């Protein structure tokens, strides 16, 4: 008898593989390929010795070892939650009271990715709306698609999310009666994945004010994803949006130990409005009864002993050098082609390259094939855009370059190969404009 098919849930059918999985597979299976694709961190600077020492200290005492090897609690290890709150408030130069937040409103998650997922479960029904930046973190778009959430987008400029465009969108939704479906406004406000852009200081309180103004019959929350905040290597730190949320009512602030420390810890954290905490914990306990307790004890040790702060300092210097290296390589290789532009971030590890509009750098375009032939891969910028109901067209002439894992030699060589892949695809530009590079 033939085996009957498995019937999959609607959610499973809505859930696709990450668009960059195929690219990563290609990178792994092609020797010598230089990858600017996956957002992997620098490897030589990972805290190997420090983690080994912390693990030895933790496990050498049976009492601390047993505590770490037992189940933990759903919201996470309390001392680490307190330290996380302290980290965020210190960065903002405030006390926890200034944002009406205690460790009770801090949730530790399995990477900040889990928080993004849980929030969708807690807040959104299929057909509800989340507003994101265009372009934005495409993995989050995948989460929202899986949950049946509609994504509407707002363009960005050199100062990040365009608040005039956001206001227009909110007014339009008010007019069409769809404002009631808006649950979240999502912003990656420091050195954004994928563009490297940062939300300008003056826009931060303004964004909060907009969310408050349009929260007439239900609250429109801001999801502030500060995943790259601690990878700042340029100017001074900017205040978070959370910093202005003095009643802890509108802003969910999430960040992660992945970028400044190690993604293998799979530990992220969030400061959330009080009413959200219990529903999130209820959902999280369906997932896992709490994230890895052992990892949280280790991180508590690393943060408490000052190792974490030193590690963050160390990786900032590493990424600063790599950013200088990629920008220098771009300036050199594309010097003869002024129509090509790129961002020049002051933190994080992404550069966003914009080619002339005629050039198709998209997943089925000519450039991606040629790049692989030359031995380099990138993420087509199209993956980070969502065609929305208001007719945003997905641009195909943009590229995300991640310089997290490549060495400086690979960065220079990779950009040389990318330029080689473009040869013959340039159109002569009679009156090319001088290059404008965006510094964030
Ligand atoms: C903007 C952004 N948010 C969240 C995440 C999730 O990171 P993690 O789950 O490792 O904390 C990433 C990962 O690359 C990211 O780029």
Tab-separated table of C-alpha atoms in Angstrom, residues 38-328:
chain	number	residue	atom	x	y	z
A	38	UNK	CA	25.968	35.054	6.159
A	39	UNK	CA	26.075	37.384	9.167
A	40	UNK	CA	28.751	35.347	10.961
A	41	UNK	CA	31.054	36.946	13.519
A	42	UNK	CA	34.835	37.264	13.497
A	43	UNK	CA	36.276	33.930	14.648
A	44	UNK	CA	39.798	34.652	15.938
A	45	UNK	CA	38.365	37.094	18.493
A	46	UNK	CA	35.800	34.691	19.980
A	47	UNK	CA	36.376	34.409	23.765
A	48	UNK	CA	37.690	30.843	23.821
A	49	UNK	CA	40.052	31.008	26.795
A	50	UNK	CA	37.750	33.242	28.782
A	51	UNK	CA	34.819	30.860	28.289
A	52	UNK	CA	36.952	27.853	29.186
A	53	UNK	CA	38.090	29.568	32.395
A	54	UNK	CA	34.548	30.630	33.286
A	55	UNK	CA	33.275	27.101	32.681
A	56	UNK	CA	36.097	25.640	34.800
A	57	UNK	CA	35.340	28.058	37.642
A	58	UNK	CA	31.616	27.341	37.462
A	59	UNK	CA	31.953	23.579	37.285
A	60	UNK	CA	34.791	23.118	39.750
A	61	UNK	CA	32.475	23.909	42.665
A	62	UNK	CA	29.782	21.202	42.902
A	63	UNK	CA	27.311	23.706	44.356
A	64	UNK	CA	27.506	26.189	41.458
A	65	UNK	CA	27.838	23.352	38.979
A	66	UNK	CA	24.621	21.704	40.140
A	67	UNK	CA	22.745	24.988	40.098
A	68	UNK	CA	23.838	25.547	36.497
A	69	UNK	CA	23.067	21.992	35.404
A	70	UNK	CA	19.565	21.983	36.907
A	71	UNK	CA	16.518	23.368	35.056
A	72	UNK	CA	16.393	27.147	35.293
A	73	UNK	CA	13.374	29.447	35.273
A	74	UNK	CA	11.347	30.487	32.240
A	75	UNK	CA	12.296	34.206	32.297
A	76	UNK	CA	15.939	33.332	32.981
A	77	UNK	CA	18.635	33.414	35.656
A	78	UNK	CA	17.816	36.335	37.921
A	79	UNK	CA	21.385	37.625	38.531
A	80	UNK	CA	21.964	37.786	34.775
A	81	UNK	CA	18.642	39.567	34.242
A	82	UNK	CA	19.784	42.163	36.785
A	83	UNK	CA	23.123	42.550	35.042
A	84	UNK	CA	21.473	42.927	31.649
A	85	UNK	CA	19.221	45.675	32.967
A	86	UNK	CA	22.296	47.377	34.353
A	87	UNK	CA	24.155	47.084	31.051
A	88	UNK	CA	21.337	48.737	29.098
A	89	UNK	CA	20.766	51.484	31.683
A	90	UNK	CA	24.481	52.226	31.957
A	91	UNK	CA	24.689	52.576	28.177
A	92	UNK	CA	21.837	55.077	28.387
A	93	UNK	CA	23.254	56.871	31.424
A	94	UNK	CA	20.088	56.295	33.451
A	95	UNK	CA	18.899	54.273	36.411
A	96	UNK	CA	16.318	51.502	35.912
A	97	UNK	CA	13.800	53.697	37.761
A	98	UNK	CA	14.019	56.254	34.949
A	99	UNK	CA	12.348	53.729	32.669
A	100	UNK	CA	10.176	52.154	35.382
A	101	UNK	CA	11.846	48.804	34.796
A	102	UNK	CA	13.123	46.130	37.165
A	103	UNK	CA	14.674	42.739	36.515
A	104	UNK	CA	11.097	41.400	36.666
A	105	UNK	CA	10.584	42.908	33.210
A	106	UNK	CA	13.748	41.425	31.726
A	107	UNK	CA	13.423	38.226	29.728
A	108	UNK	CA	16.323	36.045	28.621
A	109	UNK	CA	15.689	34.175	25.385
A	110	UNK	CA	17.357	31.648	23.086
A	111	UNK	CA	18.981	34.329	20.980
A	112	UNK	CA	17.089	37.553	20.415
A	113	UNK	CA	15.591	35.646	17.489
A	114	UNK	CA	13.347	33.771	19.920
A	115	UNK	CA	12.073	37.040	21.343
A	116	UNK	CA	11.113	38.204	17.848
A	117	UNK	CA	9.181	34.971	17.376
A	118	UNK	CA	7.518	35.016	20.800
A	119	UNK	CA	6.337	38.579	20.329
A	120	UNK	CA	4.555	37.587	17.141
A	121	UNK	CA	2.878	34.757	19.025
A	122	UNK	CA	1.906	37.045	21.875
A	123	UNK	CA	0.648	39.990	19.852
A	124	UNK	CA	-0.316	39.038	16.312
A	125	UNK	CA	-3.097	37.126	14.628
A	126	UNK	CA	-2.894	36.303	10.919
A	127	UNK	CA	-3.733	39.463	8.987
A	128	UNK	CA	-2.365	41.818	11.649
A	129	UNK	CA	0.233	44.347	10.585
A	130	UNK	CA	3.848	44.928	11.571
A	131	UNK	CA	5.616	47.957	10.128
A	132	UNK	CA	9.301	47.519	9.318
A	133	UNK	CA	12.045	49.545	7.719
A	134	UNK	CA	12.724	49.013	4.020
A	135	UNK	CA	15.102	47.273	3.763
A	136	UNK	CA	15.074	45.305	7.005
A	137	UNK	CA	16.283	42.140	8.739
A	138	UNK	CA	14.963	39.529	6.335
A	139	UNK	CA	14.928	36.682	8.833
A	140	UNK	CA	12.353	38.630	10.811
A	141	UNK	CA	10.297	39.048	7.661
A	142	UNK	CA	10.351	35.239	7.441
A	143	UNK	CA	9.053	34.947	11.011
A	144	UNK	CA	6.226	37.348	10.265
A	145	UNK	CA	5.317	35.527	7.051
A	146	UNK	CA	5.232	32.258	8.981
A	147	UNK	CA	2.859	33.793	11.490
A	148	UNK	CA	0.606	35.148	8.747
A	149	UNK	CA	1.416	38.746	9.634
A	150	UNK	CA	1.262	41.425	6.971
A	151	UNK	CA	4.428	43.497	6.668
A	152	UNK	CA	4.200	47.129	5.606
A	153	UNK	CA	7.375	49.032	5.059
A	154	UNK	CA	8.734	52.533	5.450
A	155	UNK	CA	11.790	53.789	3.558
A	156	UNK	CA	15.020	54.825	5.209
A	157	UNK	CA	17.440	57.631	4.551
A	158	UNK	CA	20.852	58.468	5.971
A	159	UNK	CA	19.174	59.061	9.370
A	160	UNK	CA	17.424	55.685	9.422
A	161	UNK	CA	13.648	55.217	9.422
A	162	UNK	CA	11.944	58.068	7.577
A	163	UNK	CA	9.467	59.397	10.131
A	164	UNK	CA	7.555	61.535	7.647
A	165	UNK	CA	6.884	58.436	5.567
A	166	UNK	CA	5.925	56.519	8.704
A	167	UNK	CA	3.456	59.219	9.699
A	168	UNK	CA	1.960	59.150	6.198
A	169	UNK	CA	1.569	55.387	6.386
A	170	UNK	CA	-0.094	55.571	9.799
A	171	UNK	CA	-2.470	58.288	8.570
A	172	UNK	CA	-3.322	56.184	5.524
A	173	UNK	CA	-4.038	53.178	7.714
A	174	UNK	CA	-6.182	55.328	9.973
A	175	UNK	CA	-8.097	56.471	6.937
A	176	UNK	CA	-8.664	52.928	5.628
A	177	UNK	CA	-9.654	51.659	9.080
A	178	UNK	CA	-6.636	49.347	9.278
A	179	UNK	CA	-4.782	51.148	12.040
A	180	UNK	CA	-6.420	48.787	14.532
A	181	UNK	CA	-4.432	45.947	12.968
A	182	UNK	CA	-1.022	47.537	13.549
A	183	UNK	CA	0.749	45.762	16.391
A	184	UNK	CA	4.378	46.727	16.139
A	185	UNK	CA	6.779	49.154	14.540
A	186	UNK	CA	10.084	47.316	14.142
A	187	UNK	CA	13.386	49.148	13.909
A	188	UNK	CA	16.980	47.910	13.986
A	189	UNK	CA	18.137	51.288	15.151
A	190	UNK	CA	21.899	50.826	15.558
A	191	UNK	CA	24.059	49.923	12.518
A	192	UNK	CA	21.158	48.169	10.934
A	193	UNK	CA	21.184	44.764	9.368
A	194	UNK	CA	21.296	45.075	6.351
A	195	UNK	CA	22.294	48.702	5.638
A	196	UNK	CA	24.595	49.695	8.494
A	197	UNK	CA	22.418	52.797	9.007
A	198	UNK	CA	21.545	54.208	12.437
A	199	UNK	CA	18.405	56.005	13.562
A	200	UNK	CA	19.348	59.665	14.115
A	201	UNK	CA	19.326	60.925	17.717
A	202	UNK	CA	16.497	63.422	17.205
A	203	UNK	CA	14.255	60.800	15.592
A	204	UNK	CA	14.312	58.540	18.636
A	205	UNK	CA	11.911	60.477	20.883
A	206	UNK	CA	9.935	61.465	17.761
A	207	UNK	CA	9.359	57.830	16.845
A	208	UNK	CA	8.045	57.139	20.328
A	209	UNK	CA	5.784	60.196	20.112
A	210	UNK	CA	4.350	58.920	16.810
A	211	UNK	CA	3.564	55.502	18.285
A	212	UNK	CA	1.892	57.202	21.245
A	213	UNK	CA	-0.116	59.554	19.036
A	214	UNK	CA	-1.555	56.742	16.930
A	215	UNK	CA	-2.253	54.494	19.937
A	216	UNK	CA	-5.786	55.737	20.313
A	217	UNK	CA	-7.805	52.571	20.798
A	218	UNK	CA	-4.977	50.090	21.274
A	219	UNK	CA	-1.281	50.386	21.929
A	220	UNK	CA	1.094	50.364	18.975
A	221	UNK	CA	4.354	49.063	20.372
A	222	UNK	CA	7.864	49.792	19.151
A	223	UNK	CA	10.167	46.821	18.810
A	224	UNK	CA	13.655	48.270	19.185
A	225	UNK	CA	16.139	45.657	17.992
A	226	UNK	CA	19.500	46.867	19.260
A	227	UNK	CA	21.408	43.732	18.219
A	228	UNK	CA	24.430	45.701	16.964
A	229	UNK	CA	24.489	48.537	19.499
A	230	UNK	CA	27.590	47.316	21.263
A	231	UNK	CA	29.572	47.046	18.037
A	232	UNK	CA	29.958	50.811	17.901
A	233	UNK	CA	33.403	51.911	16.731
A	234	UNK	CA	32.823	55.393	15.499
A	235	UNK	CA	30.942	58.135	17.234
A	236	UNK	CA	29.435	58.221	20.718
A	237	UNK	CA	26.642	55.872	21.712
A	238	UNK	CA	23.162	57.236	21.020
A	239	UNK	CA	20.356	56.999	23.554
A	240	UNK	CA	18.007	54.094	22.954
A	241	UNK	CA	14.365	54.708	22.111
A	242	UNK	CA	13.626	52.790	25.298
A	243	UNK	CA	15.383	55.535	27.224
A	244	UNK	CA	12.470	57.882	26.455
A	245	UNK	CA	9.826	55.313	27.437
A	246	UNK	CA	9.701	56.523	31.016
A	247	UNK	CA	6.592	54.504	31.950
A	248	UNK	CA	7.849	51.303	30.318
A	249	UNK	CA	4.730	51.204	28.196
A	250	UNK	CA	5.581	51.427	24.499
A	251	UNK	CA	9.023	50.067	23.769
A	252	UNK	CA	10.273	46.491	23.752
A	253	UNK	CA	14.064	46.709	23.755
A	254	UNK	CA	15.862	43.609	22.616
A	255	UNK	CA	19.526	42.833	22.183
A	256	UNK	CA	21.857	39.877	22.237
A	257	UNK	CA	25.119	38.426	23.490
A	258	UNK	CA	25.677	37.046	19.987
A	259	UNK	CA	27.432	39.985	18.357
A	260	UNK	CA	29.630	41.470	21.099
A	261	UNK	CA	30.432	38.097	22.703
A	262	UNK	CA	29.550	34.802	20.974
A	263	UNK	CA	26.509	33.643	19.005
A	264	UNK	CA	27.111	30.086	20.194
A	265	UNK	CA	25.755	31.102	23.602
A	266	UNK	CA	22.375	31.584	21.911
A	267	UNK	CA	21.378	34.127	24.512
A	268	UNK	CA	19.420	37.272	23.858
A	269	UNK	CA	17.515	39.542	26.196
A	270	UNK	CA	14.646	41.973	26.265
A	271	UNK	CA	13.265	44.739	28.446
A	272	UNK	CA	9.511	44.625	28.032
A	273	UNK	CA	6.439	46.465	29.288
A	274	UNK	CA	5.147	44.781	32.445
A	275	UNK	CA	1.872	43.455	30.953
A	276	UNK	CA	3.809	41.596	28.287
A	277	UNK	CA	6.027	39.629	30.621
A	278	UNK	CA	3.581	36.940	31.773
A	279	UNK	CA	2.095	36.218	28.321
A	280	UNK	CA	5.609	35.959	26.887
A	281	UNK	CA	6.683	33.609	29.679
A	282	UNK	CA	3.554	31.476	29.196
A	283	UNK	CA	4.393	31.080	25.516
A	284	UNK	CA	8.084	30.588	26.170
A	285	UNK	CA	7.397	27.830	28.637
A	286	UNK	CA	5.532	25.994	25.885
A	287	UNK	CA	8.739	26.245	23.859
A	288	UNK	CA	11.416	25.364	26.383
A	289	UNK	CA	10.698	26.172	30.110
A	290	UNK	CA	13.546	28.684	29.809
A	291	UNK	CA	16.684	29.015	27.712
A	292	UNK	CA	19.889	27.126	28.516
A	293	UNK	CA	20.514	27.530	32.230
A	294	UNK	CA	24.169	26.517	31.946
A	295	UNK	CA	24.823	29.192	29.330
A	296	UNK	CA	23.141	31.843	31.455
A	297	UNK	CA	25.309	30.957	34.449
A	298	UNK	CA	28.378	31.164	32.236
A	299	UNK	CA	27.358	34.536	30.872
A	300	UNK	CA	26.623	35.777	34.375
A	301	UNK	CA	30.199	34.896	35.234
A	302	UNK	CA	31.569	36.604	32.121
A	303	UNK	CA	29.582	39.789	32.681
A	304	UNK	CA	30.216	39.887	36.436
A	305	UNK	CA	33.981	39.399	36.084
A	306	UNK	CA	34.363	42.175	33.513
A	307	UNK	CA	35.327	39.744	30.735
A	308	UNK	CA	32.257	40.632	28.714
A	309	UNK	CA	33.027	44.374	28.718
A	310	UNK	CA	36.623	43.688	27.625
A	311	UNK	CA	35.409	41.320	24.927
A	312	UNK	CA	33.020	43.941	23.530
A	313	UNK	CA	35.888	46.448	23.488
A	314	UNK	CA	38.101	43.953	21.685
A	315	UNK	CA	35.609	43.139	18.928
A	316	UNK	CA	34.847	46.811	18.356
A	317	UNK	CA	38.505	47.326	17.406
A	318	UNK	CA	38.393	44.261	15.134
A	319	UNK	CA	35.311	45.443	13.248
A	320	UNK	CA	36.614	48.991	12.991
A	321	UNK	CA	39.657	47.695	11.120
A	322	UNK	CA	37.555	45.461	8.908
A	323	UNK	CA	35.153	48.300	8.100
A	324	UNK	CA	38.077	50.541	7.140
A	325	UNK	CA	39.411	47.714	5.019
A	326	UNK	CA	36.166	47.118	3.106
A	327	UNK	CA	35.553	50.813	2.503
A	328	UNK	CA	39.101	51.287	1.294
